[in-house]
Amino acid sequence: MSKDTKESIYPHGLPPLPYADTALEPIISAKTLSFHYGKHHQGYVDNLNKQILGTEFAGMPLEKIITGAAGKAEYTAIFNNAAQTWNHTFYWRSLRPKGGGAPPEALQHKIETSFGSLDACKKELATVAMAQFGSGWAWLVLNGDKLEVIKTSNADVPITTGMKPLLVIDVWEHAYYLDYQNRRLDYVKAVLDTLIHWDFAAENLG
Ligand code: FE2
């Protein structure tokens, strides 16, 4: 995550989109992007700020709130809004206009070691995105020294289980329904082929 997000403490802000809301067209329309960012993402940030006010979480950076609230029934709402704030910032950065193509060499090599080929990795990402029943996320993560593709439900985020996220695709319906209706696979494939930001994933690999 960016330094800004890591150090974000109450009141948490909505990090700026890394591109204009028309920049991902025609794969993701400006209408989808502006609602997704301006209403959904902003809503998670606003709810988080309301919910942590006066609690022990108010003085904590975002990632600490997420790991501190994870798995605790009394903090479900705080966890959901903190994790969704984090997940969306990570999602915006996982995309870029004119993305897709080939990853940087070190990441490409790691992908080939873990999945056999880039195509196999992309296919697995599409498969888990489709296998996620209902709302959730499809992730490329570093688990130990191996890359894996995993899915999480609702707000769940791999940083609570010790995995290092490299990139993510939002598969909540709000991410694609205006543009693709029920055709989630078309959205995921188009994102993987033309928007995914392999340089961002490589940076996260370190
Ligand atoms: Fe979303």
mmCIF file of C-alpha atoms and ligand atoms in Angstrom:
data_model
loop_
_atom_site.group_PDB
_atom_site.id
_atom_site.type_symbol
_atom_site.label_atom_id
_atom_site.label_comp_id
_atom_site.label_asym_id
_atom_site.label_seq_id
_atom_site.Cartn_x
_atom_site.Cartn_y
_atom_site.Cartn_z
ATOM 1 C CA MET A 1 0.000 0.000 0.000
ATOM 2 C CA SER A 2 1.010 3.581 -0.411
ATOM 3 C CA LYS A 3 2.671 5.429 2.402
ATOM 4 C CA ASP A 4 -0.402 7.661 2.629
ATOM 5 C CA THR A 5 -2.763 4.770 3.211
ATOM 6 C CA LYS A 6 -0.453 3.081 5.680
ATOM 7 C CA GLU A 7 -0.266 6.207 7.774
ATOM 8 C CA SER A 8 -3.909 7.126 7.407
ATOM 9 C CA ILE A 9 -5.385 7.853 10.839
ATOM 10 C CA TYR A 10 -8.763 9.281 11.838
ATOM 11 C CA PRO A 11 -10.382 10.921 10.041
ATOM 12 C CA HIS A 12 -9.533 8.600 7.173
ATOM 13 C CA GLY A 13 -9.722 10.215 3.759
ATOM 14 C CA LEU A 14 -10.662 8.976 0.318
ATOM 15 C CA PRO A 15 -7.351 8.671 -1.576
ATOM 16 C CA PRO A 16 -7.510 10.325 -5.021
ATOM 17 C CA LEU A 17 -8.207 8.072 -8.003
ATOM 18 C CA PRO A 18 -4.924 7.486 -9.850
ATOM 19 C CA TYR A 19 -6.595 8.460 -13.168
ATOM 20 C CA ALA A 20 -9.613 10.347 -14.553
ATOM 21 C CA ASP A 21 -12.986 8.630 -14.249
ATOM 22 C CA THR A 22 -13.082 8.315 -18.065
ATOM 23 C CA ALA A 23 -9.624 6.714 -18.233
ATOM 24 C CA LEU A 24 -10.722 3.084 -18.111
ATOM 25 C CA GLU A 25 -13.359 3.384 -20.837
ATOM 26 C CA PRO A 26 -14.676 1.460 -22.678
ATOM 27 C CA ILE A 27 -13.912 -1.467 -20.344
ATOM 28 C CA ILE A 28 -15.175 0.364 -17.233
ATOM 29 C CA SER A 29 -17.445 3.306 -18.003
ATOM 30 C CA ALA A 30 -17.113 6.707 -16.360
ATOM 31 C CA LYS A 31 -20.579 6.140 -14.898
ATOM 32 C CA THR A 32 -19.506 2.921 -13.178
ATOM 33 C CA LEU A 33 -16.214 4.410 -12.041
ATOM 34 C CA SER A 34 -17.722 7.610 -10.671
ATOM 35 C CA PHE A 35 -20.410 5.754 -8.712
ATOM 36 C CA HIS A 36 -18.031 3.071 -7.532
ATOM 37 C CA TYR A 37 -15.444 5.564 -6.310
ATOM 38 C CA GLY A 38 -17.608 8.543 -5.381
ATOM 39 C CA LYS A 39 -20.497 6.668 -3.729
ATOM 40 C CA HIS A 40 -19.341 3.181 -2.712
ATOM 41 C CA HIS A 41 -15.711 3.832 -1.777
ATOM 42 C CA GLN A 42 -16.565 7.199 -0.225
ATOM 43 C CA GLY A 43 -19.381 5.515 1.703
ATOM 44 C CA TYR A 44 -17.029 2.963 3.262
ATOM 45 C CA VAL A 45 -14.652 5.752 4.328
ATOM 46 C CA ASP A 46 -17.479 7.835 5.822
ATOM 47 C CA ASN A 47 -18.956 4.866 7.691
ATOM 48 C CA LEU A 48 -15.554 3.883 9.018
ATOM 49 C CA ASN A 49 -14.964 7.382 10.403
ATOM 50 C CA LYS A 50 -18.364 7.378 12.109
ATOM 51 C CA GLN A 51 -17.929 3.924 13.580
ATOM 52 C CA ILE A 52 -14.451 4.341 15.047
ATOM 53 C CA LEU A 53 -15.116 7.721 16.627
ATOM 54 C CA GLY A 54 -14.557 7.372 20.401
ATOM 55 C CA THR A 55 -13.235 3.797 20.133
ATOM 56 C CA GLU A 56 -9.752 2.357 20.541
ATOM 57 C CA PHE A 57 -9.568 2.191 16.719
ATOM 58 C CA ALA A 58 -9.739 5.980 16.274
ATOM 59 C CA GLY A 59 -5.978 6.454 16.682
ATOM 60 C CA MET A 60 -4.929 3.526 14.535
ATOM 61 C CA PRO A 61 -3.664 3.368 10.969
ATOM 62 C CA LEU A 62 -6.035 1.622 8.556
ATOM 63 C CA GLU A 63 -4.202 -1.700 8.321
ATOM 64 C CA LYS A 64 -4.048 -1.957 12.106
ATOM 65 C CA ILE A 65 -7.804 -1.412 12.339
ATOM 66 C CA ILE A 66 -8.333 -4.208 9.813
ATOM 67 C CA THR A 67 -6.112 -6.728 11.565
ATOM 68 C CA GLY A 68 -7.380 -5.656 15.006
ATOM 69 C CA ALA A 69 -11.073 -5.969 14.121
ATOM 70 C CA ALA A 70 -10.825 -9.117 11.942
ATOM 71 C CA GLY A 71 -12.689 -12.127 13.258
ATOM 72 C CA LYS A 72 -14.274 -10.253 16.198
ATOM 73 C CA ALA A 73 -18.065 -10.322 16.022
ATOM 74 C CA GLU A 74 -18.441 -7.075 17.990
ATOM 75 C CA TYR A 75 -16.322 -5.205 15.428
ATOM 76 C CA THR A 76 -17.832 -6.625 12.225
ATOM 77 C CA ALA A 77 -19.073 -3.264 10.938
ATOM 78 C CA ILE A 78 -15.734 -1.567 11.642
ATOM 79 C CA PHE A 79 -13.863 -4.420 9.958
ATOM 80 C CA ASN A 80 -16.130 -4.363 6.897
ATOM 81 C CA ASN A 81 -15.781 -0.635 6.317
ATOM 82 C CA ALA A 82 -12.042 -0.528 7.057
ATOM 83 C CA ALA A 83 -11.327 -3.496 4.797
ATOM 84 C CA GLN A 84 -13.530 -2.139 2.009
ATOM 85 C CA THR A 85 -11.726 1.208 2.257
ATOM 86 C CA TRP A 86 -8.386 -0.624 1.889
ATOM 87 C CA ASN A 87 -9.580 -3.044 -0.801
ATOM 88 C CA HIS A 88 -10.916 -0.312 -3.055
ATOM 89 C CA THR A 89 -7.764 1.800 -2.828
ATOM 90 C CA PHE A 90 -5.824 -1.339 -3.761
ATOM 91 C CA TYR A 91 -8.219 -2.129 -6.612
ATOM 92 C CA TRP A 92 -7.878 1.324 -8.214
ATOM 93 C CA ARG A 93 -4.129 0.905 -8.125
ATOM 94 C CA SER A 94 -4.353 -2.610 -9.622
ATOM 95 C CA LEU A 95 -5.765 -1.070 -12.818
ATOM 96 C CA ARG A 96 -4.449 1.434 -15.308
ATOM 97 C CA PRO A 97 -5.408 2.750 -18.730
ATOM 98 C CA LYS A 98 -3.648 0.656 -21.404
ATOM 99 C CA GLY A 99 -2.779 -2.027 -18.887
ATOM 100 C CA GLY A 100 -2.592 -5.765 -19.485
ATOM 101 C CA GLY A 101 0.261 -7.018 -21.655
ATOM 102 C CA ALA A 102 3.302 -8.656 -20.099
ATOM 103 C CA PRO A 103 4.488 -8.255 -16.485
ATOM 104 C CA PRO A 104 8.007 -7.031 -15.688
ATOM 105 C CA GLU A 105 10.590 -9.814 -16.003
ATOM 106 C CA ALA A 106 10.968 -10.778 -12.331
ATOM 107 C CA LEU A 107 7.197 -11.070 -11.870
ATOM 108 C CA GLN A 108 6.804 -12.907 -15.180
ATOM 109 C CA HIS A 109 9.394 -15.443 -14.007
ATOM 110 C CA LYS A 110 7.634 -15.881 -10.659
ATOM 111 C CA ILE A 111 4.301 -16.331 -12.452
ATOM 112 C CA GLU A 112 5.788 -18.989 -14.724
ATOM 113 C CA THR A 113 7.270 -20.804 -11.727
ATOM 114 C CA SER A 114 3.960 -20.726 -9.844
ATOM 115 C CA PHE A 115 1.380 -21.253 -12.616
ATOM 116 C CA GLY A 116 3.312 -22.492 -15.666
ATOM 117 C CA SER A 117 2.500 -19.436 -17.796
ATOM 118 C CA LEU A 118 0.952 -15.959 -17.708
ATOM 119 C CA ASP A 119 -2.092 -17.308 -19.536
ATOM 120 C CA ALA A 120 -2.561 -19.999 -16.896
ATOM 121 C CA CYS A 121 -2.346 -17.350 -14.147
ATOM 122 C CA LYS A 122 -4.934 -15.148 -15.892
ATOM 123 C CA LYS A 123 -7.177 -18.164 -16.460
ATOM 124 C CA GLU A 124 -6.999 -19.038 -12.766
ATOM 125 C CA LEU A 125 -7.847 -15.449 -11.803
ATOM 126 C CA ALA A 126 -10.900 -15.598 -14.085
ATOM 127 C CA THR A 127 -11.882 -18.986 -12.651
ATOM 128 C CA VAL A 128 -11.781 -17.835 -9.021
ATOM 129 C CA ALA A 129 -13.581 -14.603 -9.952
ATOM 130 C CA MET A 130 -16.390 -16.729 -11.378
ATOM 131 C CA ALA A 131 -16.301 -19.197 -8.492
ATOM 132 C CA GLN A 132 -16.853 -16.435 -5.924
ATOM 133 C CA PHE A 133 -20.524 -16.804 -5.038
ATOM 134 C CA GLY A 134 -21.989 -13.346 -4.484
ATOM 135 C CA SER A 135 -19.855 -10.334 -3.596
ATOM 136 C CA GLY A 136 -16.111 -10.525 -3.195
ATOM 137 C CA TRP A 137 -12.652 -10.176 -4.643
ATOM 138 C CA ALA A 138 -10.192 -12.150 -6.814
ATOM 139 C CA TRP A 139 -6.562 -11.725 -5.732
ATOM 140 C CA LEU A 140 -3.052 -12.533 -6.860
ATOM 141 C CA VAL A 141 -1.067 -12.971 -3.636
ATOM 142 C CA LEU A 142 2.363 -13.979 -2.435
ATOM 143 C CA ASN A 143 1.973 -16.787 0.089
ATOM 144 C CA GLY A 144 5.361 -17.720 1.523
ATOM 145 C CA ASP A 145 7.546 -17.644 -1.577
ATOM 146 C CA LYS A 146 4.865 -18.807 -4.006
ATOM 147 C CA LEU A 147 2.272 -16.870 -5.945
ATOM 148 C CA GLU A 148 -1.333 -17.962 -5.518
ATOM 149 C CA VAL A 149 -4.699 -16.897 -6.805
ATOM 150 C CA ILE A 150 -7.423 -16.727 -4.165
ATOM 151 C CA LYS A 151 -10.908 -15.324 -3.687
ATOM 152 C CA THR A 152 -12.371 -13.610 -0.651
ATOM 153 C CA SER A 153 -16.003 -12.901 0.228
ATOM 154 C CA ASN A 154 -17.544 -9.514 0.932
ATOM 155 C CA ALA A 155 -14.872 -7.343 2.616
ATOM 156 C CA ASP A 156 -12.352 -10.066 3.445
ATOM 157 C CA VAL A 157 -8.742 -9.205 2.667
ATOM 158 C CA PRO A 158 -5.660 -11.469 2.573
ATOM 159 C CA ILE A 159 -3.567 -9.229 4.884
ATOM 160 C CA THR A 160 -5.460 -10.751 7.837
ATOM 161 C CA THR A 161 -4.085 -14.195 7.012
ATOM 162 C CA GLY A 162 -0.450 -13.262 6.451
ATOM 163 C CA MET A 163 -0.563 -13.271 2.653
ATOM 164 C CA LYS A 164 0.815 -10.367 0.632
ATOM 165 C CA PRO A 165 -1.653 -9.050 -1.967
ATOM 166 C CA LEU A 166 -0.123 -8.191 -5.354
ATOM 167 C CA LEU A 167 -3.288 -7.195 -7.215
ATOM 168 C CA VAL A 168 -7.047 -7.510 -6.954
ATOM 169 C CA ILE A 169 -10.182 -7.504 -9.101
ATOM 170 C CA ASP A 170 -13.434 -6.334 -7.520
ATOM 171 C CA VAL A 171 -16.204 -8.809 -8.344
ATOM 172 C CA TRP A 172 -18.992 -7.114 -6.408
ATOM 173 C CA GLU A 173 -21.833 -6.450 -8.844
ATOM 174 C CA HIS A 174 -21.417 -2.696 -8.323
ATOM 175 C CA ALA A 175 -18.041 -3.006 -10.119
ATOM 176 C CA TYR A 176 -19.528 -4.189 -13.427
ATOM 177 C CA TYR A 177 -23.310 -4.416 -13.452
ATOM 178 C CA LEU A 178 -24.010 -1.110 -15.245
ATOM 179 C CA ASP A 179 -21.606 -2.080 -18.036
ATOM 180 C CA TYR A 180 -21.885 -5.882 -18.208
ATOM 181 C CA GLN A 181 -25.102 -6.765 -16.306
ATOM 182 C CA ASN A 182 -24.685 -10.437 -15.294
ATOM 183 C CA ARG A 183 -21.672 -11.070 -17.582
ATOM 184 C CA ARG A 184 -19.037 -11.096 -14.857
ATOM 185 C CA LEU A 185 -16.631 -13.179 -16.953
ATOM 186 C CA ASP A 186 -16.608 -10.612 -19.775
ATOM 187 C CA TYR A 187 -15.707 -7.895 -17.262
ATOM 188 C CA VAL A 188 -12.951 -9.972 -15.639
ATOM 189 C CA LYS A 189 -11.417 -11.035 -18.953
ATOM 190 C CA ALA A 190 -11.442 -7.476 -20.296
ATOM 191 C CA VAL A 191 -9.801 -6.219 -17.096
ATOM 192 C CA LEU A 192 -7.108 -8.904 -17.267
ATOM 193 C CA ASP A 193 -6.388 -8.284 -20.952
ATOM 194 C CA THR A 194 -6.443 -4.487 -21.053
ATOM 195 C CA LEU A 195 -6.457 -2.839 -17.613
ATOM 196 C CA ILE A 196 -4.507 -4.920 -15.139
ATOM 197 C CA HIS A 197 -1.442 -3.099 -13.820
ATOM 198 C CA TRP A 198 1.369 -5.658 -13.734
ATOM 199 C CA ASP A 199 3.932 -3.022 -12.699
ATOM 200 C CA PHE A 200 1.898 -2.380 -9.534
ATOM 201 C CA ALA A 201 1.854 -6.121 -8.804
ATOM 202 C CA ALA A 202 5.619 -6.265 -9.377
ATOM 203 C CA GLU A 203 6.159 -3.350 -6.964
ATOM 204 C CA ASN A 204 4.166 -5.193 -4.313
ATOM 205 C CA LEU A 205 6.241 -8.309 -4.886
ATOM 206 C CA GLY A 206 9.237 -6.180 -3.807
HETATM 207 FE FE FE2 B 1 -16.345 -2.240 -5.074
#
